[in-house]
Coordinates of C-alpha atoms in Angstrom, one line a residue:
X1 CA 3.2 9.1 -18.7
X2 CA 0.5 8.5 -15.9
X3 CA -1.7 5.5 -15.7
X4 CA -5.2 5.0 -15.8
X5 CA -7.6 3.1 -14.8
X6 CA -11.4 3.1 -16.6
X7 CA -13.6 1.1 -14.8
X8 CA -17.6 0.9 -16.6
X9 CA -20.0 -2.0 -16.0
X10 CA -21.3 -1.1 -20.0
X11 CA -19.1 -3.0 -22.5
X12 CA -20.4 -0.5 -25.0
X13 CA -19.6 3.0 -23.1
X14 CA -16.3 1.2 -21.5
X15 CA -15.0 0.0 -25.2
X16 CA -16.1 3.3 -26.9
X17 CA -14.0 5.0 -24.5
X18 CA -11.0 3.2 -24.8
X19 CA -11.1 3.9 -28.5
X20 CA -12.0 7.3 -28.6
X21 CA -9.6 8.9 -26.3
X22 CA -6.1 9.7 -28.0
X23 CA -4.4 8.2 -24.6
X24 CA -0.9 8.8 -25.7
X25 CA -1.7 12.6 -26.5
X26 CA -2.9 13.0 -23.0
X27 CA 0.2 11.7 -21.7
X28 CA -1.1 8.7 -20.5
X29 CA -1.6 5.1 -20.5
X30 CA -4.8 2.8 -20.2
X31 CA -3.7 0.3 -17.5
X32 CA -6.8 -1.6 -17.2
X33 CA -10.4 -1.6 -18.3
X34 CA -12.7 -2.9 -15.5
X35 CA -16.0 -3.9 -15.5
X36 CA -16.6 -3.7 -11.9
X37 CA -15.3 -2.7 -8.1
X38 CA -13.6 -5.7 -7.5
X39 CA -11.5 -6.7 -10.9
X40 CA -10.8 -2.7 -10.6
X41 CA -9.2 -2.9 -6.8
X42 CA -7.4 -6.3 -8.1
X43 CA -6.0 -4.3 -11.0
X44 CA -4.9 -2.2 -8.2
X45 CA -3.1 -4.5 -6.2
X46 CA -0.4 -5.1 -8.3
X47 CA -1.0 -2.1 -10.6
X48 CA -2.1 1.0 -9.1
X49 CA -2.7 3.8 -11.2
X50 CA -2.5 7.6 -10.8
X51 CA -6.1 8.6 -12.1
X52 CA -9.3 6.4 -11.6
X53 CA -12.1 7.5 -14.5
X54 CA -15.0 5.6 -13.0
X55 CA -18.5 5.1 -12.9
X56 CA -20.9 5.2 -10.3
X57 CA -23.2 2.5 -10.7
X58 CA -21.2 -1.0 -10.2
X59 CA -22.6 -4.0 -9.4
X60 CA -21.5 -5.9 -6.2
X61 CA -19.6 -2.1 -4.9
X62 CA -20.5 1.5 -6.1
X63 CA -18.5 3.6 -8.1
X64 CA -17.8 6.2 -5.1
X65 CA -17.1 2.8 -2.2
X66 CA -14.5 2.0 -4.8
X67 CA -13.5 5.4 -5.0
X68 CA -13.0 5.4 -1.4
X69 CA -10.9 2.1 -0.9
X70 CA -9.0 3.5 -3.6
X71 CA -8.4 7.3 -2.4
X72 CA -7.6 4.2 1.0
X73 CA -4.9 2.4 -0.9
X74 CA -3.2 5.6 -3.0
X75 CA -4.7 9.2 -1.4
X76 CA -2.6 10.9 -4.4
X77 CA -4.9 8.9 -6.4
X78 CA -6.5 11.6 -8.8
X79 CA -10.6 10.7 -9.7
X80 CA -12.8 11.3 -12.3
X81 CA -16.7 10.1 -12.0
X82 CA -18.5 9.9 -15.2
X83 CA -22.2 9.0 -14.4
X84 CA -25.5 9.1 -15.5
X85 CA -26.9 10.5 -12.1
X86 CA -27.1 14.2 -11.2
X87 CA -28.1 14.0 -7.6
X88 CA -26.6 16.2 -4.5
X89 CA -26.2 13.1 -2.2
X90 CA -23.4 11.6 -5.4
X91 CA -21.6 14.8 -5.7
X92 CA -21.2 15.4 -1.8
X93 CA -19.4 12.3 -1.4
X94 CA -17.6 12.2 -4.2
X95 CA -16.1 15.6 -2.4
X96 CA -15.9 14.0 0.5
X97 CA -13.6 11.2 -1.1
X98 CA -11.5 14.1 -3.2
X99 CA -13.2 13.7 -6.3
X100 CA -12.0 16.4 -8.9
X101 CA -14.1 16.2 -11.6
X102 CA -17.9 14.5 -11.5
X103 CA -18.9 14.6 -15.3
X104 CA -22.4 13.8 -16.4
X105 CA -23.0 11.0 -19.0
X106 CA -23.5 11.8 -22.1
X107 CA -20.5 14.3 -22.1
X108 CA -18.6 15.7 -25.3
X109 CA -14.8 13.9 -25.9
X110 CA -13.9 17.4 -25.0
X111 CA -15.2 17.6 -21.9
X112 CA -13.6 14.7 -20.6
X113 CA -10.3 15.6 -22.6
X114 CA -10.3 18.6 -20.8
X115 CA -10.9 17.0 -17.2
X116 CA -7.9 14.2 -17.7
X117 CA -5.7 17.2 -18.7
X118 CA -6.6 19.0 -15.1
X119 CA -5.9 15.6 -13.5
X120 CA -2.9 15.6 -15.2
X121 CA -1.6 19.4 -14.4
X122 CA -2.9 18.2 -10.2
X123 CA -0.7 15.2 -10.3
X124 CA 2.3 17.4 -12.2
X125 CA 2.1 19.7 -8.9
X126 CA 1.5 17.3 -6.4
X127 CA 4.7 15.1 -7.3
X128 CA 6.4 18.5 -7.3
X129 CA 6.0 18.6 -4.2
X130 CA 6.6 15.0 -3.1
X131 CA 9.6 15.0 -4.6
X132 CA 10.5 18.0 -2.7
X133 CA 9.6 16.3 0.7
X134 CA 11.1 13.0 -0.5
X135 CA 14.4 14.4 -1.0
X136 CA 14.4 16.3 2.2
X137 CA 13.6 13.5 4.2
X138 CA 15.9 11.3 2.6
X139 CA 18.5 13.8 3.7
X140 CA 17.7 13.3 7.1
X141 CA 17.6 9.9 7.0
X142 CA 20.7 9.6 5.7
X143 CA 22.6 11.9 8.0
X144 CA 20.9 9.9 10.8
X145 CA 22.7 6.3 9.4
X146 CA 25.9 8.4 9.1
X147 CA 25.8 9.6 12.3
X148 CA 24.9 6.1 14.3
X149 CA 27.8 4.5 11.4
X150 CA 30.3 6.8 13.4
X151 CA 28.6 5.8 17.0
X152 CA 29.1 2.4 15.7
X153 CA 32.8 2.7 14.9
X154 CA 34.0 5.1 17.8
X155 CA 32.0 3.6 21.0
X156 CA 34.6 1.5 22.8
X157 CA 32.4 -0.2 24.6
X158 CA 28.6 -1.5 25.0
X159 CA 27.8 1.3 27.8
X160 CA 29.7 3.8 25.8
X161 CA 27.5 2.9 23.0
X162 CA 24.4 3.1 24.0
X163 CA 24.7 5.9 25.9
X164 CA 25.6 7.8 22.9
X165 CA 22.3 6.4 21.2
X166 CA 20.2 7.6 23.8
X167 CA 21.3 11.1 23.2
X168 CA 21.0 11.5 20.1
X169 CA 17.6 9.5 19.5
X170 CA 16.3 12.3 22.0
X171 CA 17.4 14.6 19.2
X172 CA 15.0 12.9 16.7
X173 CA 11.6 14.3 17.2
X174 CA 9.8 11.9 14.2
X175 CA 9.9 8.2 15.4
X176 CA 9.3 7.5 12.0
X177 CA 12.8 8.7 10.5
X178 CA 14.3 6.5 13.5
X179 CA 12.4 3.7 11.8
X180 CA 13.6 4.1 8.4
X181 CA 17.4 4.8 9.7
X182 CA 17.6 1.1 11.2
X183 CA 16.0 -0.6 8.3
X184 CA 18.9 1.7 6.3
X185 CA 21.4 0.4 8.6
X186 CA 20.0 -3.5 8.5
X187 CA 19.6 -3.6 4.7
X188 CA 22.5 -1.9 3.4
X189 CA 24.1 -4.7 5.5
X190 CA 22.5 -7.5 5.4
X191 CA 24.2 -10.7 3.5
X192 CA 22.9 -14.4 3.0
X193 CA 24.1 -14.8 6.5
X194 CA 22.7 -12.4 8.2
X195 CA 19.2 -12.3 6.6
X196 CA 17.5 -14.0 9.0
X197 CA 18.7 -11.6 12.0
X198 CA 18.4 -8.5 9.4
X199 CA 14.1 -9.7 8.6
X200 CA 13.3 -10.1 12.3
X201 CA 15.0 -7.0 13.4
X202 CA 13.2 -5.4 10.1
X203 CA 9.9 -6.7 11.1
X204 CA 10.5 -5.2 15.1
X205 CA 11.5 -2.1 14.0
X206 CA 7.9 -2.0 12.0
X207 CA 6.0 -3.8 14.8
X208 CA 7.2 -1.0 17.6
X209 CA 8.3 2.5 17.9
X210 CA 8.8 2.3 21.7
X211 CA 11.7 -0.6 21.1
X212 CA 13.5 1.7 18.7
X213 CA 16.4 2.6 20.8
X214 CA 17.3 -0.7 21.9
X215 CA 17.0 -2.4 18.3
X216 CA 19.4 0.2 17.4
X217 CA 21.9 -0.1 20.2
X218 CA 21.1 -4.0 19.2
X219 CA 21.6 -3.5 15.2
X220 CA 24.6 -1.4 15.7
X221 CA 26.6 -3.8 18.3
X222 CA 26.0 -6.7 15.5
X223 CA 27.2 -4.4 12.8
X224 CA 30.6 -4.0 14.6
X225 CA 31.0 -8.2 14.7
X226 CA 29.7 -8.9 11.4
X227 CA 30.2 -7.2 8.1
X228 CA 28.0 -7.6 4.9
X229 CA 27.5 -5.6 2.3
X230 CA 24.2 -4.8 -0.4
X231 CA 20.2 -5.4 0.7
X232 CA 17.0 -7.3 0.1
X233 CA 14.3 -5.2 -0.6
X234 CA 12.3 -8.3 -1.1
X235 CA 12.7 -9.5 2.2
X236 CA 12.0 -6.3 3.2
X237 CA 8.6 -6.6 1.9
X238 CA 7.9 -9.5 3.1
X239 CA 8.6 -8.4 6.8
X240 CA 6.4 -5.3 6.2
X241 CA 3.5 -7.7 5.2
X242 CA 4.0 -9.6 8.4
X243 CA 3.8 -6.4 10.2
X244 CA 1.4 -4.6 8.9
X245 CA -1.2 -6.6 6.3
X246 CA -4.1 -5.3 8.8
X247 CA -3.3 -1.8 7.2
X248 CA -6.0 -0.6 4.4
X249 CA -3.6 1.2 2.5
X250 CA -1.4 -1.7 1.9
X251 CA -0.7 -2.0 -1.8
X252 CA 2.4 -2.4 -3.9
X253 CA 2.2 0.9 -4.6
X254 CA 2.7 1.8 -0.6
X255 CA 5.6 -0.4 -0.4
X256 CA 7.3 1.1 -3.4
X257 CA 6.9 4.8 -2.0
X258 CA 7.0 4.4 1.5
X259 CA 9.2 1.6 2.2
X260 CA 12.0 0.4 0.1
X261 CA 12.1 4.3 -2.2
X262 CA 12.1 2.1 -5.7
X263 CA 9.6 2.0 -8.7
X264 CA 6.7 -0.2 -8.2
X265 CA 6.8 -2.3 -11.6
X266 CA 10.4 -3.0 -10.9
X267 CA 10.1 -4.0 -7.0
X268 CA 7.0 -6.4 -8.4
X269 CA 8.3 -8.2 -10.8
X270 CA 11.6 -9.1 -9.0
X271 CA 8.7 -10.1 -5.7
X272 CA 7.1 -12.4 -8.3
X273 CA 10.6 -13.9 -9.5
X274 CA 11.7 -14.7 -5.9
X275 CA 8.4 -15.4 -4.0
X276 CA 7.0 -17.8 -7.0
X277 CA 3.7 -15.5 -7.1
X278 CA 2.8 -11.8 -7.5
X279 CA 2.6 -9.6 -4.1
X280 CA -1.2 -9.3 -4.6
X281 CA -1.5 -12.8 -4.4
X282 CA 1.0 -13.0 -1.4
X283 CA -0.8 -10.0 0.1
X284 CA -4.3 -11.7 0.0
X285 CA -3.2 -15.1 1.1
X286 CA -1.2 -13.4 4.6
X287 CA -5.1 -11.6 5.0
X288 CA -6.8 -14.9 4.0
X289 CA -5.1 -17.2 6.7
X290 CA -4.9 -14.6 9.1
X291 CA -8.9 -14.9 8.6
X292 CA -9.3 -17.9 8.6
X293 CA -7.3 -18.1 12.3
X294 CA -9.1 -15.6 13.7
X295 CA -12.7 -17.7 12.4
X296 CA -11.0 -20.6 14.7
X297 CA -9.8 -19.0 17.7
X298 CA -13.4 -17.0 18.3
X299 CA -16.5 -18.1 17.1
X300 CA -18.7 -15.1 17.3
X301 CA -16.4 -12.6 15.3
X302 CA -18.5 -11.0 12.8
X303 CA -17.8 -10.5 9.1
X304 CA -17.2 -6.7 9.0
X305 CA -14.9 -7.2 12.2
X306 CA -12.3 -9.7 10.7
X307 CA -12.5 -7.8 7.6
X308 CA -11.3 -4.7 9.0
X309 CA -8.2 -6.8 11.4
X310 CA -7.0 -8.0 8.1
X311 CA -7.1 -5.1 6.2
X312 CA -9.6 -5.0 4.3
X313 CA -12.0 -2.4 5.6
X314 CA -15.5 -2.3 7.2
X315 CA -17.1 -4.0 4.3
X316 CA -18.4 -8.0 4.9
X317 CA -19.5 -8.3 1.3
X318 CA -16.1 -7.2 -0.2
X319 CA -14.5 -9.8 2.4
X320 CA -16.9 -12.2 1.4
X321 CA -16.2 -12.3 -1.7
X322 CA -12.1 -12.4 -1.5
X323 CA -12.7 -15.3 1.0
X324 CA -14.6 -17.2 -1.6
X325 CA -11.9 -16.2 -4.5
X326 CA -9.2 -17.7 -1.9
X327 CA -10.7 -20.7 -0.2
X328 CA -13.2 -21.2 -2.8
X329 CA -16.3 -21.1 0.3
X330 CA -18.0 -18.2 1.6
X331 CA -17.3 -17.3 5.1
X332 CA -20.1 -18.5 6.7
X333 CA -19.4 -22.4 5.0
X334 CA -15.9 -22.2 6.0
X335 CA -17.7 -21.8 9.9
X336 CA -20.1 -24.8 9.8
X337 CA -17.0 -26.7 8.4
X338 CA -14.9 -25.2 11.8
X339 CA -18.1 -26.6 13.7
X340 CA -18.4 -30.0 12.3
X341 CA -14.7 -30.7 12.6
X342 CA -15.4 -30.2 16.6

């Protein structure tokens, strides 16, 4: 089943939808039914779906900027605009974002029936060949941690050992795969007593590709004194937010596929059991106080440029309005509060 998302600022075209579409023939399931840009990319957050049916005219963000945060946060996201506007400027940017079907309100149930089912058949194909690519890479990664396991075991001595690391990073053309090969090697060790050591060294290896090598020689010297066995995929997640919450793309969804390999729902729910709060929530409070620092330490950053260090794109008004959600004060209030206190 693949989820959907229907986002449709009229209660009566968004409701007659949801009732007139036979979801579970089409293979999928109605995650969310939106009402505007920003309840749709909080649905997101925690929930992301595979196809967006959305329409153009929002209030507070468009139908085709949401499209485009989306297409940000999930690019196999597959999108379906249903609007009431027939103009050439729509459609070339709804190309431009990847759009594959633009349907024109009214349309038949058939018409739209017929345009989930081809976002269906794309998405069959394209996780064809993610799961082709997945498995290959996994591969690689694996025989990587095999390979610096033996280093680890046969290397008499610290020289010896990172000599042999040396030569065989050079063999490794993708700094990336080096990246996921220590966090294999730190979480499939890592125990309560070597979490802290296991999160920073996690958290390096995300922060910087030129350290690579010596985090490994590093990780692998450790593994020889200490033994621990099974991994925190939470903690895990937690460094990668550290690292990288000034990344767009962040979402759950990223996490899930990019960074610990394990389904989204599952990974979320045990995040809410051990955080005390859902990773959308955790997410936006790391983006809100690194905000709110930045505000302090220079005065005459704009909007649009703290909204794109923490993440959330070129677009004031959409960090407005997640500042106010969080802090409960616009932006600009939060500033002549900064001033007064000084």
């Amino acid at each position: 089943m693949y989820k959907l998302l229907l986002v449709d600022d009229e209660p009566i075209i968004r409701q007659g939808l949801e009732q007139m579409i036979d979801w579970d023939k089409l293979g999928l399931t109605l995650t969310a039914s939106c009402s505007n840009a920003i309840a749709a990319l909080d649905s997101m957050m925690d929930d992301m779906p595979d196809i967006l049916l959305t329409d153009i005219r929002l209030p507070g963000m468009s139908g085709l900027d949401l499209v485009g945060r989306a297409v940000a946060l999930h690019p196999m996201l597959q999108t379906v605009i249903l609007s009431g506007y027939d103009t050439f400027q729509y459609a070339q940017q709804a190309v431009k974002y990847g759009v594959i079907e633009y349907l024109l309100k009214p349309c038949s149930q058939q018409e739209l029936e017929s345009a989930l089912q081809r976002a269906c058949q794309a998405l069959d194909r394209q996780n064809q060949q993610v799961l082709y690519l997945y498995g290959e890479r996994r591969k690689r990664v694996k025989a990587l941690v095999d390979r610096f396991r033996t280093l680890q075991k046969d290397a008499d001595d610290a020289p010896l050992l990172e000599k042999q690391v040396h030569e065989l990073v050079k063999t490794v053309e993708d700094p990336s795969l080096l990246q996921e090969t220590l966090i294999s090697l730190v979480t499939e060790s890592m125990s309560s007593g070597q979490a802290e050591w296991g999160v920073n060294v996690i958290a390096d290896a995300l922060h910087s590709q030129d350290a690579l090598e010596g985090l490994i020689v590093h990780t692998l010297s450790r593994l020889r004194r200490e033994s621990g066995q099974g991994g925190d995929f939470v903690r895990q997640m937690i460094a990668y937010v550290a690292a990288h919450y000034a990344e767009e793309s962040l979402s759950l969804q990223y996490i899930a596929d990019r960074v610990v390999y394990m389904n989204a729902d599952y990974i979320g729910r045990e995040f809410t059991r051990t955080v005390g709060q859902k990773f959308s929530s955790y997410l936006l409070a790391t983006r809100m106080e690194h905000a709110k620092l930045l505000m302090r330490s220079d005065a005459s950053l704009h909007s649009y440029e703290i909204a794109e260090r923490v993440g959330l794109g070129k677009n004031p008004h959409y960090f407005s309005q997640v500042f106010r959600k969080y802090t409960g004060t616009t932006p600009k209030d939060y500033r002549r509060q900064l001033q007064e206190e000084f």
